[in-house]
Amino acid sequence: MSAEIAALVCAALLQIGTLFVLAVFANMELGSRWTMSPRDLAPEHQLSRFTARLKRAYENHFEGLALFIAAVVAVEASGENSAVTALAAWAYVIARLAYVPAYVMGLVPWRSVLFGVGLMATLVMLFAALI
C-alpha cells in the first residue's frame, strides 16, 4: 500500500471517528427520539457550542476530504508517487487531525492555518500528478 493510500485510509478513519464522537454528544444533548427521527422538524433545543462546532468540523472535513481523495487518485493513477506526495498526504492527515480539536476549542487563527496546511498539501499532490 502506498503512503498516499494509507494516508487516505487514515483520513477516512478520522472522519468516521469524528462522526462517532459527534453522534455521542448529539444523542446526549438532543435525545435519541430526535436523532433517530426523520428530522422533518427542528430539534426542541440547539446543540451546545462544543457539539455545534464538532458538527461544523465534521462537515468541513467532507469538503477537504473530497479534494484529498481526488489528489490521491490523481497521484496513484499517474504513477507520480514520491517522497513529496507521501509527505504531503501525511501533512494533510496531521493537519486535519489537529483541525478538529482546534475548531472545537475555537482556536483562532490556528484552525484556519491548519485548514490551509491541509489545502496546500492537497494542491502539492494535485500539481505533482500533473508533472
mmCIF file with all atom_site columns, N, CA and C in Angstrom, residues 18-73:
data_model
loop_
_atom_site.group_PDB
_atom_site.id
_atom_site.type_symbol
_atom_site.label_atom_id
_atom_site.label_alt_id
_atom_site.label_comp_id
_atom_site.label_asym_id
_atom_site.label_entity_id
_atom_site.label_seq_id
_atom_site.pdbx_PDB_ins_code
_atom_site.Cartn_x
_atom_site.Cartn_y
_atom_site.Cartn_z
_atom_site.occupancy
_atom_site.B_iso_or_equiv
_atom_site.pdbx_formal_charge
_atom_site.auth_seq_id
_atom_site.auth_comp_id
_atom_site.auth_asym_id
_atom_site.auth_atom_id
_atom_site.pdbx_PDB_model_num
ATOM 1   N N  . THR A 1 18 ? -14.705 11.101 14.034 1.00 0.00 ? 18 THR A N  1
ATOM 2   C CA . THR A 1 18 ? -15.362 12.372 14.336 1.00 0.00 ? 18 THR A CA 1
ATOM 3   C C  . THR A 1 18 ? -16.874 12.201 14.341 1.00 0.00 ? 18 THR A C  1
ATOM 4   N N  . LEU A 1 19 ? -17.391 11.440 13.393 1.00 0.00 ? 19 LEU A N  1
ATOM 5   C CA . LEU A 1 19 ? -18.831 11.163 13.350 1.00 0.00 ? 19 LEU A CA 1
ATOM 6   C C  . LEU A 1 19 ? -19.274 10.444 14.618 1.00 0.00 ? 19 LEU A C  1
ATOM 7   N N  . PHE A 1 20 ? -18.487 9.476  15.073 1.00 0.00 ? 20 PHE A N  1
ATOM 8   C CA . PHE A 1 20 ? -18.837 8.733  16.275 1.00 0.00 ? 20 PHE A CA 1
ATOM 9   C C  . PHE A 1 20 ? -18.925 9.667  17.485 1.00 0.00 ? 20 PHE A C  1
ATOM 10  N N  . VAL A 1 21 ? -17.907 10.502 17.661 1.00 0.00 ? 21 VAL A N  1
ATOM 11  C CA . VAL A 1 21 ? -17.910 11.435 18.800 1.00 0.00 ? 21 VAL A CA 1
ATOM 12  C C  . VAL A 1 21 ? -19.080 12.407 18.680 1.00 0.00 ? 21 VAL A C  1
ATOM 13  N N  . LEU A 1 22 ? -19.305 12.925 17.473 1.00 0.00 ? 22 LEU A N  1
ATOM 14  C CA . LEU A 1 22 ? -20.435 13.827 17.245 1.00 0.00 ? 22 LEU A CA 1
ATOM 15  C C  . LEU A 1 22 ? -21.750 13.144 17.583 1.00 0.00 ? 22 LEU A C  1
ATOM 16  N N  . ALA A 1 23 ? -21.925 11.910 17.154 1.00 0.00 ? 23 ALA A N  1
ATOM 17  C CA . ALA A 1 23 ? -23.179 11.184 17.409 1.00 0.00 ? 23 ALA A CA 1
ATOM 18  C C  . ALA A 1 23 ? -23.414 10.998 18.908 1.00 0.00 ? 23 ALA A C  1
ATOM 19  N N  . VAL A 1 24 ? -22.360 10.696 19.642 1.00 0.00 ? 24 VAL A N  1
ATOM 20  C CA . VAL A 1 24 ? -22.497 10.518 21.091 1.00 0.00 ? 24 VAL A CA 1
ATOM 21  C C  . VAL A 1 24 ? -22.982 11.806 21.737 1.00 0.00 ? 24 VAL A C  1
ATOM 22  N N  . PHE A 1 25 ? -22.328 12.914 21.429 1.00 0.00 ? 25 PHE A N  1
ATOM 23  C CA . PHE A 1 25 ? -22.718 14.184 22.038 1.00 0.00 ? 25 PHE A CA 1
ATOM 24  C C  . PHE A 1 25 ? -24.087 14.660 21.563 1.00 0.00 ? 25 PHE A C  1
ATOM 25  N N  . ALA A 1 26 ? -24.383 14.494 20.281 1.00 0.00 ? 26 ALA A N  1
ATOM 26  C CA . ALA A 1 26 ? -25.697 14.909 19.771 1.00 0.00 ? 26 ALA A CA 1
ATOM 27  C C  . ALA A 1 26 ? -26.812 14.088 20.415 1.00 0.00 ? 26 ALA A C  1
ATOM 28  N N  . ASN A 1 27 ? -26.596 12.804 20.588 1.00 0.00 ? 27 ASN A N  1
ATOM 29  C CA . ASN A 1 27 ? -27.604 11.965 21.249 1.00 0.00 ? 27 ASN A CA 1
ATOM 30  C C  . ASN A 1 27 ? -27.788 12.364 22.705 1.00 0.00 ? 27 ASN A C  1
ATOM 31  N N  . MET A 1 28 ? -26.708 12.690 23.385 1.00 0.00 ? 28 MET A N  1
ATOM 32  C CA . MET A 1 28 ? -26.822 13.116 24.783 1.00 0.00 ? 28 MET A CA 1
ATOM 33  C C  . MET A 1 28 ? -27.593 14.435 24.889 1.00 0.00 ? 28 MET A C  1
ATOM 34  N N  . GLU A 1 29 ? -27.373 15.331 23.950 1.00 0.00 ? 29 GLU A N  1
ATOM 35  C CA . GLU A 1 29 ? -27.981 16.657 24.026 1.00 0.00 ? 29 GLU A CA 1
ATOM 36  C C  . GLU A 1 29 ? -29.395 16.712 23.449 1.00 0.00 ? 29 GLU A C  1
ATOM 37  N N  . LEU A 1 30 ? -29.637 16.017 22.366 1.00 0.00 ? 30 LEU A N  1
ATOM 38  C CA . LEU A 1 30 ? -30.926 16.103 21.682 1.00 0.00 ? 30 LEU A CA 1
ATOM 39  C C  . LEU A 1 30 ? -31.838 14.924 21.971 1.00 0.00 ? 30 LEU A C  1
ATOM 40  N N  . GLY A 1 31 ? -31.258 13.847 22.457 1.00 0.00 ? 31 GLY A N  1
ATOM 41  C CA . GLY A 1 31 ? -32.038 12.651 22.734 1.00 0.00 ? 31 GLY A CA 1
ATOM 42  C C  . GLY A 1 31 ? -32.201 11.798 21.488 1.00 0.00 ? 31 GLY A C  1
ATOM 43  N N  . SER A 1 32 ? -32.273 10.503 21.705 1.00 0.00 ? 32 SER A N  1
ATOM 44  C CA . SER A 1 32 ? -32.376 9.585  20.568 1.00 0.00 ? 32 SER A CA 1
ATOM 45  C C  . SER A 1 32 ? -33.726 9.716  19.856 1.00 0.00 ? 32 SER A C  1
ATOM 46  N N  . ARG A 1 33 ? -34.727 10.214 20.547 1.00 0.00 ? 33 ARG A N  1
ATOM 47  C CA . ARG A 1 33 ? -36.041 10.396 19.889 1.00 0.00 ? 33 ARG A CA 1
ATOM 48  C C  . ARG A 1 33 ? -35.894 11.325 18.685 1.00 0.00 ? 33 ARG A C  1
ATOM 49  N N  . TRP A 1 34 ? -35.117 12.389 18.851 1.00 0.00 ? 34 TRP A N  1
ATOM 50  C CA . TRP A 1 34 ? -34.931 13.311 17.734 1.00 0.00 ? 34 TRP A CA 1
ATOM 51  C C  . TRP A 1 34 ? -33.890 12.783 16.754 1.00 0.00 ? 34 TRP A C  1
ATOM 52  N N  . THR A 1 35 ? -32.752 12.272 17.247 1.00 0.00 ? 35 THR A N  1
ATOM 53  C CA . THR A 1 35 ? -31.683 11.857 16.341 1.00 0.00 ? 35 THR A CA 1
ATOM 54  C C  . THR A 1 35 ? -32.075 10.651 15.497 1.00 0.00 ? 35 THR A C  1
ATOM 55  N N  . MET A 1 36 ? -33.032 9.853  15.967 1.00 0.00 ? 36 MET A N  1
ATOM 56  C CA . MET A 1 36 ? -33.491 8.708  15.183 1.00 0.00 ? 36 MET A CA 1
ATOM 57  C C  . MET A 1 36 ? -34.711 9.047  14.328 1.00 0.00 ? 36 MET A C  1
ATOM 58  N N  . SER A 1 37 ? -35.192 10.281 14.431 1.00 0.00 ? 37 SER A N  1
ATOM 59  C CA . SER A 1 37 ? -36.375 10.691 13.675 1.00 0.00 ? 37 SER A CA 1
ATOM 60  C C  . SER A 1 37 ? -35.974 11.060 12.245 1.00 0.00 ? 37 SER A C  1
ATOM 61  N N  . PRO A 1 38 ? -36.975 11.287 11.364 1.00 0.00 ? 38 PRO A N  1
ATOM 62  C CA . PRO A 1 38 ? -36.651 11.734 10.005 1.00 0.00 ? 38 PRO A CA 1
ATOM 63  C C  . PRO A 1 38 ? -36.212 13.198 9.963  1.00 0.00 ? 38 PRO A C  1
ATOM 64  N N  . ARG A 1 39 ? -36.257 13.868 11.111 1.00 0.00 ? 39 ARG A N  1
ATOM 65  C CA . ARG A 1 39 ? -35.779 15.253 11.257 1.00 0.00 ? 39 ARG A CA 1
ATOM 66  C C  . ARG A 1 39 ? -36.528 16.227 10.365 1.00 0.00 ? 39 ARG A C  1
ATOM 67  N N  . ASP A 1 40 ? -37.828 16.029 10.263 1.00 0.00 ? 40 ASP A N  1
ATOM 68  C CA . ASP A 1 40 ? -38.660 16.944 9.499  1.00 0.00 ? 40 ASP A CA 1
ATOM 69  C C  . ASP A 1 40 ? -38.794 18.290 10.207 1.00 0.00 ? 40 ASP A C  1
ATOM 70  N N  . LEU A 1 41 ? -38.692 18.273 11.526 1.00 0.00 ? 41 LEU A N  1
ATOM 71  C CA . LEU A 1 41 ? -38.794 19.489 12.319 1.00 0.00 ? 41 LEU A CA 1
ATOM 72  C C  . LEU A 1 41 ? -37.468 19.764 12.996 1.00 0.00 ? 41 LEU A C  1
ATOM 73  N N  . ALA A 1 42 ? -37.251 21.021 13.340 1.00 0.00 ? 42 ALA A N  1
ATOM 74  C CA . ALA A 1 42 ? -36.036 21.386 14.070 1.00 0.00 ? 42 ALA A CA 1
ATOM 75  C C  . ALA A 1 42 ? -36.084 20.768 15.464 1.00 0.00 ? 42 ALA A C  1
ATOM 76  N N  . PRO A 1 43 ? -34.921 20.508 16.049 1.00 0.00 ? 43 PRO A N  1
ATOM 77  C CA . PRO A 1 43 ? -34.930 19.957 17.411 1.00 0.00 ? 43 PRO A CA 1
ATOM 78  C C  . PRO A 1 43 ? -35.519 20.981 18.383 1.00 0.00 ? 43 PRO A C  1
ATOM 79  N N  . GLU A 1 44 ? -35.969 20.477 19.528 1.00 0.00 ? 44 GLU A N  1
ATOM 80  C CA . GLU A 1 44 ? -36.577 21.351 20.530 1.00 0.00 ? 44 GLU A CA 1
ATOM 81  C C  . GLU A 1 44 ? -35.578 22.357 21.089 1.00 0.00 ? 44 GLU A C  1
ATOM 82  N N  . HIS A 1 45 ? -34.316 21.988 21.157 1.00 0.00 ? 45 HIS A N  1
ATOM 83  C CA . HIS A 1 45 ? -33.284 22.915 21.603 1.00 0.00 ? 45 HIS A CA 1
ATOM 84  C C  . HIS A 1 45 ? -32.030 22.718 20.750 1.00 0.00 ? 45 HIS A C  1
ATOM 85  N N  . GLN A 1 46 ? -31.159 23.712 20.777 1.00 0.00 ? 46 GLN A N  1
ATOM 86  C CA . GLN A 1 46 ? -29.969 23.676 19.933 1.00 0.00 ? 46 GLN A CA 1
ATOM 87  C C  . GLN A 1 46 ? -28.856 22.853 20.577 1.00 0.00 ? 46 GLN A C  1
ATOM 88  N N  . LEU A 1 47 ? -27.912 22.489 19.732 1.00 0.00 ? 47 LEU A N  1
ATOM 89  C CA . LEU A 1 47 ? -26.706 21.817 20.223 1.00 0.00 ? 47 LEU A CA 1
ATOM 90  C C  . LEU A 1 47 ? -25.885 22.796 21.053 1.00 0.00 ? 47 LEU A C  1
ATOM 91  N N  . SER A 1 48 ? -25.109 22.276 21.965 1.00 0.00 ? 48 SER A N  1
ATOM 92  C CA . SER A 1 48 ? -24.183 23.116 22.721 1.00 0.00 ? 48 SER A CA 1
ATOM 93  C C  . SER A 1 48 ? -23.144 23.692 21.758 1.00 0.00 ? 48 SER A C  1
ATOM 94  N N  . ARG A 1 49 ? -22.429 24.692 22.203 1.00 0.00 ? 49 ARG A N  1
ATOM 95  C CA . ARG A 1 49 ? -21.379 25.296 21.368 1.00 0.00 ? 49 ARG A CA 1
ATOM 96  C C  . ARG A 1 49 ? -20.354 24.239 20.962 1.00 0.00 ? 49 ARG A C  1
ATOM 97  N N  . PHE A 1 50 ? -19.935 23.395 21.917 1.00 0.00 ? 50 PHE A N  1
ATOM 98  C CA . PHE A 1 50 ? -18.967 22.331 21.646 1.00 0.00 ? 50 PHE A CA 1
ATOM 99  C C  . PHE A 1 50 ? -19.460 21.400 20.548 1.00 0.00 ? 50 PHE A C  1
ATOM 100 N N  . THR A 1 51 ? -20.678 20.892 20.686 1.00 0.00 ? 51 THR A N  1
ATOM 101 C CA . THR A 1 51 ? -21.205 19.918 19.724 1.00 0.00 ? 51 THR A CA 1
ATOM 102 C C  . THR A 1 51 ? -21.485 20.574 18.375 1.00 0.00 ? 51 THR A C  1
ATOM 103 N N  . ALA A 1 52 ? -21.950 21.813 18.386 1.00 0.00 ? 52 ALA A N  1
ATOM 104 C CA . ALA A 1 52 ? -22.184 22.524 17.119 1.00 0.00 ? 52 ALA A CA 1
ATOM 105 C C  . ALA A 1 52 ? -20.868 22.734 16.375 1.00 0.00 ? 52 ALA A C  1
ATOM 106 N N  . ARG A 1 53 ? -19.821 23.061 17.103 1.00 0.00 ? 53 ARG A N  1
ATOM 107 C CA . ARG A 1 53 ? -18.502 23.219 16.460 1.00 0.00 ? 53 ARG A CA 1
ATOM 108 C C  . ARG A 1 53 ? -17.992 21.884 15.949 1.00 0.00 ? 53 ARG A C  1
ATOM 109 N N  . LEU A 1 54 ? -18.203 20.830 16.709 1.00 0.00 ? 54 LEU A N  1
ATOM 110 C CA . LEU A 1 54 ? -17.799 19.497 16.274 1.00 0.00 ? 54 LEU A CA 1
ATOM 111 C C  . LEU A 1 54 ? -18.537 19.117 14.995 1.00 0.00 ? 54 LEU A C  1
ATOM 112 N N  . LYS A 1 55 ? -19.806 19.464 14.915 1.00 0.00 ? 55 LYS A N  1
ATOM 113 C CA . LYS A 1 55 ? -20.606 19.187 13.709 1.00 0.00 ? 55 LYS A CA 1
ATOM 114 C C  . LYS A 1 55 ? -20.051 19.955 12.515 1.00 0.00 ? 55 LYS A C  1
ATOM 115 N N  . ARG A 1 56 ? -19.703 21.221 12.722 1.00 0.00 ? 56 ARG A N  1
ATOM 116 C CA . ARG A 1 56 ? -19.152 22.013 11.611 1.00 0.00 ? 56 ARG A CA 1
ATOM 117 C C  . ARG A 1 56 ? -17.780 21.490 11.186 1.00 0.00 ? 56 ARG A C  1
ATOM 118 N N  . ALA A 1 57 ? -16.967 21.054 12.145 1.00 0.00 ? 57 ALA A N  1
ATOM 119 C CA . ALA A 1 57 ? -15.661 20.482 11.803 1.00 0.00 ? 57 ALA A CA 1
ATOM 120 C C  . ALA A 1 57 ? -15.840 19.202 10.992 1.00 0.00 ? 57 ALA A C  1
ATOM 121 N N  . TYR A 1 58 ? -16.807 18.387 11.399 1.00 0.00 ? 58 TYR A N  1
ATOM 122 C CA . TYR A 1 58 ? -17.126 17.146 10.684 1.00 0.00 ? 58 TYR A CA 1
ATOM 123 C C  . TYR A 1 58 ? -17.564 17.453 9.246  1.00 0.00 ? 58 TYR A C  1
ATOM 124 N N  . GLU A 1 59 ? -18.463 18.407 9.100  1.00 0.00 ? 59 GLU A N  1
ATOM 125 C CA . GLU A 1 59 ? -18.956 18.771 7.764  1.00 0.00 ? 59 GLU A CA 1
ATOM 126 C C  . GLU A 1 59 ? -17.847 19.387 6.913  1.00 0.00 ? 59 GLU A C  1
ATOM 127 N N  . ASN A 1 60 ? -17.001 20.203 7.537  1.00 0.00 ? 60 ASN A N  1
ATOM 128 C CA . ASN A 1 60 ? -15.908 20.823 6.804  1.00 0.00 ? 60 ASN A CA 1
ATOM 129 C C  . ASN A 1 60 ? -14.918 19.786 6.298  1.00 0.00 ? 60 ASN A C  1
ATOM 130 N N  . HIS A 1 61 ? -14.717 18.720 7.072  1.00 0.00 ? 61 HIS A N  1
ATOM 131 C CA . HIS A 1 61 ? -13.767 17.700 6.639  1.00 0.00 ? 61 HIS A CA 1
ATOM 132 C C  . HIS A 1 61 ? -14.229 17.023 5.354  1.00 0.00 ? 61 HIS A C  1
ATOM 133 N N  . PHE A 1 62 ? -15.539 16.897 5.166  1.00 0.00 ? 62 PHE A N  1
ATOM 134 C CA . PHE A 1 62 ? -16.027 16.326 3.903  1.00 0.00 ? 62 PHE A CA 1
ATOM 135 C C  . PHE A 1 62 ? -15.573 17.165 2.718  1.00 0.00 ? 62 PHE A C  1
ATOM 136 N N  . GLU A 1 63 ? -15.575 18.475 2.870  1.00 0.00 ? 63 GLU A N  1
ATOM 137 C CA . GLU A 1 63 ? -15.135 19.351 1.782  1.00 0.00 ? 63 GLU A CA 1
ATOM 138 C C  . GLU A 1 63 ? -13.666 19.113 1.452  1.00 0.00 ? 63 GLU A C  1
ATOM 139 N N  . GLY A 1 64 ? -12.831 19.090 2.481  1.00 0.00 ? 64 GLY A N  1
ATOM 140 C CA . GLY A 1 64 ? -11.409 18.847 2.254  1.00 0.00 ? 64 GLY A CA 1
ATOM 141 C C  . GLY A 1 64 ? -11.126 17.431 1.801  1.00 0.00 ? 64 GLY A C  1
ATOM 142 N N  . LEU A 1 65 ? -11.886 16.483 2.333  1.00 0.00 ? 65 LEU A N  1
ATOM 143 C CA . LEU A 1 65 ? -11.672 15.071 2.004  1.00 0.00 ? 65 LEU A CA 1
ATOM 144 C C  . LEU A 1 65 ? -11.971 14.789 0.532  1.00 0.00 ? 65 LEU A C  1
ATOM 145 N N  . ALA A 1 66 ? -12.973 15.443 -0.014 1.00 0.00 ? 66 ALA A N  1
ATOM 146 C CA . ALA A 1 66 ? -13.296 15.239 -1.437 1.00 0.00 ? 66 ALA A CA 1
ATOM 147 C C  . ALA A 1 66 ? -12.116 15.633 -2.320 1.00 0.00 ? 66 ALA A C  1
ATOM 148 N N  . LEU A 1 67 ? -11.489 16.762 -2.023 1.00 0.00 ? 67 LEU A N  1
ATOM 149 C CA . LEU A 1 67 ? -10.333 17.198 -2.800 1.00 0.00 ? 67 LEU A CA 1
ATOM 150 C C  . LEU A 1 67 ? -9.126  16.293 -2.550 1.00 0.00 ? 67 LEU A C  1
ATOM 151 N N  . PHE A 1 68 ? -8.958  15.853 -1.298 1.00 0.00 ? 68 PHE A N  1
ATOM 152 C CA . PHE A 1 68 ? -7.848  14.959 -0.966 1.00 0.00 ? 68 PHE A CA 1
ATOM 153 C C  . PHE A 1 68 ? -7.996  13.622 -1.689 1.00 0.00 ? 68 PHE A C  1
ATOM 154 N N  . ILE A 1 69 ? -9.203  13.105 -1.758 1.00 0.00 ? 69 ILE A N  1
ATOM 155 C CA . ILE A 1 69 ? -9.445  11.860 -2.498 1.00 0.00 ? 69 ILE A CA 1
ATOM 156 C C  . ILE A 1 69 ? -9.032  12.053 -3.962 1.00 0.00 ? 69 ILE A C  1
ATOM 157 N N  . ALA A 1 70 ? -9.438  13.170 -4.544 1.00 0.00 ? 70 ALA A N  1
ATOM 158 C CA . ALA A 1 70 ? -9.069  13.449 -5.940 1.00 0.00 ? 70 ALA A CA 1
ATOM 159 C C  . ALA A 1 70 ? -7.549  13.497 -6.093 1.00 0.00 ? 70 ALA A C  1
ATOM 160 N N  . ALA A 1 71 ? -6.869  14.095 -5.133 1.00 0.00 ? 71 ALA A N  1
ATOM 161 C CA . ALA A 1 71 ? -5.407  14.201 -5.202 1.00 0.00 ? 71 ALA A CA 1
ATOM 162 C C  . ALA A 1 71 ? -4.755  12.828 -5.099 1.00 0.00 ? 71 ALA A C  1
ATOM 163 N N  . VAL A 1 72 ? -5.232  12.005 -4.180 1.00 0.00 ? 72 VAL A N  1
ATOM 164 C CA . VAL A 1 72 ? -4.666  10.662 -4.025 1.00 0.00 ? 72 VAL A CA 1
ATOM 165 C C  . VAL A 1 72 ? -4.905  9.834  -5.290 1.00 0.00 ? 72 VAL A C  1
ATOM 166 N N  . VAL A 1 73 ? -6.114  9.901  -5.826 1.00 0.00 ? 73 VAL A N  1
ATOM 167 C CA . VAL A 1 73 ? -6.417  9.154  -7.053 1.00 0.00 ? 73 VAL A CA 1
ATOM 168 C C  . VAL A 1 73 ? -5.539  9.644  -8.201 1.00 0.00 ? 73 VAL A C  1
#
